[in-house]
Amino acid sequence: LGYSLPMAGLNALAIGLALQQARFLPLAAGTLLFLTSDLIIGNWNIRGHAWKRINDAVWLTYNLGQLLIVTSVAAI
């Protein structure tokens, strides 16, 4: 919970910025993908729900999210 609340706040901030200015859309998409990777990991660790390619899903969403965050900050 201590980690999830700041992450959700960051996502809300990024979405709010993207709604005001379109140049923040990659930032909002990146934070949503980053949160998705964390949710997949949390679901796997806490509830034990796993599928065959869970590691691929985590790394794909994590890396793509980080790439979008970094490129959006560099573009500002």
mmCIF file of C-alpha atoms in Angstrom, residues 6-74:
data_model
loop_
_atom_site.group_PDB
_atom_site.id
_atom_site.type_symbol
_atom_site.label_atom_id
_atom_site.label_comp_id
_atom_site.label_asym_id
_atom_site.label_seq_id
_atom_site.Cartn_x
_atom_site.Cartn_y
_atom_site.Cartn_z
ATOM 1 C CA PRO A 6 2.497 7.153 -4.653
ATOM 2 C CA MET A 7 2.463 5.202 -7.931
ATOM 3 C CA ALA A 8 -1.253 5.850 -8.386
ATOM 4 C CA GLY A 9 -0.689 9.522 -7.566
ATOM 5 C CA LEU A 10 2.049 9.710 -10.169
ATOM 6 C CA ASN A 11 -0.277 8.152 -12.732
ATOM 7 C CA ALA A 12 -3.031 10.616 -11.883
ATOM 8 C CA LEU A 13 -0.610 13.519 -12.224
ATOM 9 C CA ALA A 14 0.659 12.262 -15.597
ATOM 10 C CA ILE A 15 -2.883 11.742 -16.901
ATOM 11 C CA GLY A 16 -3.863 15.202 -15.689
ATOM 12 C CA LEU A 17 -0.908 16.723 -17.524
ATOM 13 C CA ALA A 18 -1.749 14.754 -20.665
ATOM 14 C CA LEU A 19 -5.317 16.022 -20.573
ATOM 15 C CA GLN A 20 -4.032 19.593 -20.463
ATOM 16 C CA GLN A 21 -1.252 19.261 -23.043
ATOM 17 C CA ALA A 22 -0.910 16.526 -25.625
ATOM 18 C CA ARG A 23 2.886 16.487 -25.354
ATOM 19 C CA PHE A 24 2.496 14.611 -22.065
ATOM 20 C CA LEU A 25 0.648 11.662 -23.634
ATOM 21 C CA PRO A 26 3.795 9.474 -23.806
ATOM 22 C CA LEU A 27 4.427 10.230 -20.131
ATOM 23 C CA ALA A 28 0.902 9.152 -19.181
ATOM 24 C CA ALA A 29 1.150 5.999 -21.295
ATOM 25 C CA GLY A 30 4.556 5.196 -19.808
ATOM 26 C CA THR A 31 3.376 5.558 -16.224
ATOM 27 C CA LEU A 32 0.334 3.384 -16.949
ATOM 28 C CA LEU A 33 2.543 0.670 -18.456
ATOM 29 C CA PHE A 34 4.924 0.910 -15.500
ATOM 30 C CA LEU A 35 2.005 0.538 -13.071
ATOM 31 C CA THR A 36 0.718 -2.395 -15.111
ATOM 32 C CA SER A 37 4.039 -4.206 -14.752
ATOM 33 C CA ASP A 38 3.946 -3.629 -10.992
ATOM 34 C CA LEU A 39 0.366 -4.913 -10.806
ATOM 35 C CA ILE A 40 1.345 -8.060 -12.695
ATOM 36 C CA ILE A 41 4.242 -8.658 -10.302
ATOM 37 C CA GLY A 42 2.028 -7.997 -7.274
ATOM 38 C CA ASN A 43 -0.669 -10.335 -8.530
ATOM 39 C CA TRP A 44 1.927 -13.029 -9.111
ATOM 40 C CA ASN A 45 3.670 -12.589 -5.728
ATOM 41 C CA ILE A 46 0.657 -12.081 -3.491
ATOM 42 C CA ARG A 47 -2.090 -14.145 -5.085
ATOM 43 C CA GLY A 48 0.034 -16.670 -6.918
ATOM 44 C CA HIS A 49 -1.721 -16.104 -10.243
ATOM 45 C CA ALA A 50 0.735 -16.827 -12.965
ATOM 46 C CA TRP A 51 0.643 -17.707 -16.601
ATOM 47 C CA LYS A 52 3.195 -19.218 -18.892
ATOM 48 C CA ARG A 53 4.750 -15.957 -20.157
ATOM 49 C CA ILE A 54 4.450 -13.775 -17.045
ATOM 50 C CA ASN A 55 8.109 -12.720 -17.162
ATOM 51 C CA ASP A 56 7.746 -11.620 -20.771
ATOM 52 C CA ALA A 57 4.654 -9.573 -19.926
ATOM 53 C CA VAL A 58 6.418 -7.889 -16.996
ATOM 54 C CA TRP A 59 9.534 -7.026 -18.958
ATOM 55 C CA LEU A 60 7.594 -5.830 -21.975
ATOM 56 C CA THR A 61 5.362 -3.485 -19.992
ATOM 57 C CA TYR A 62 8.198 -2.335 -17.716
ATOM 58 C CA ASN A 63 10.695 -1.594 -20.491
ATOM 59 C CA LEU A 64 8.164 0.051 -22.789
ATOM 60 C CA GLY A 65 6.851 2.140 -19.904
ATOM 61 C CA GLN A 66 10.329 3.285 -18.903
ATOM 62 C CA LEU A 67 11.182 4.070 -22.526
ATOM 63 C CA LEU A 68 8.089 6.246 -22.881
ATOM 64 C CA ILE A 69 8.792 8.049 -19.589
ATOM 65 C CA VAL A 70 12.406 8.790 -20.457
ATOM 66 C CA THR A 71 11.702 9.916 -24.013
ATOM 67 C CA SER A 72 8.815 12.137 -22.877
ATOM 68 C CA VAL A 73 11.006 13.845 -20.287
ATOM 69 C CA ALA A 74 13.816 14.269 -22.826
#
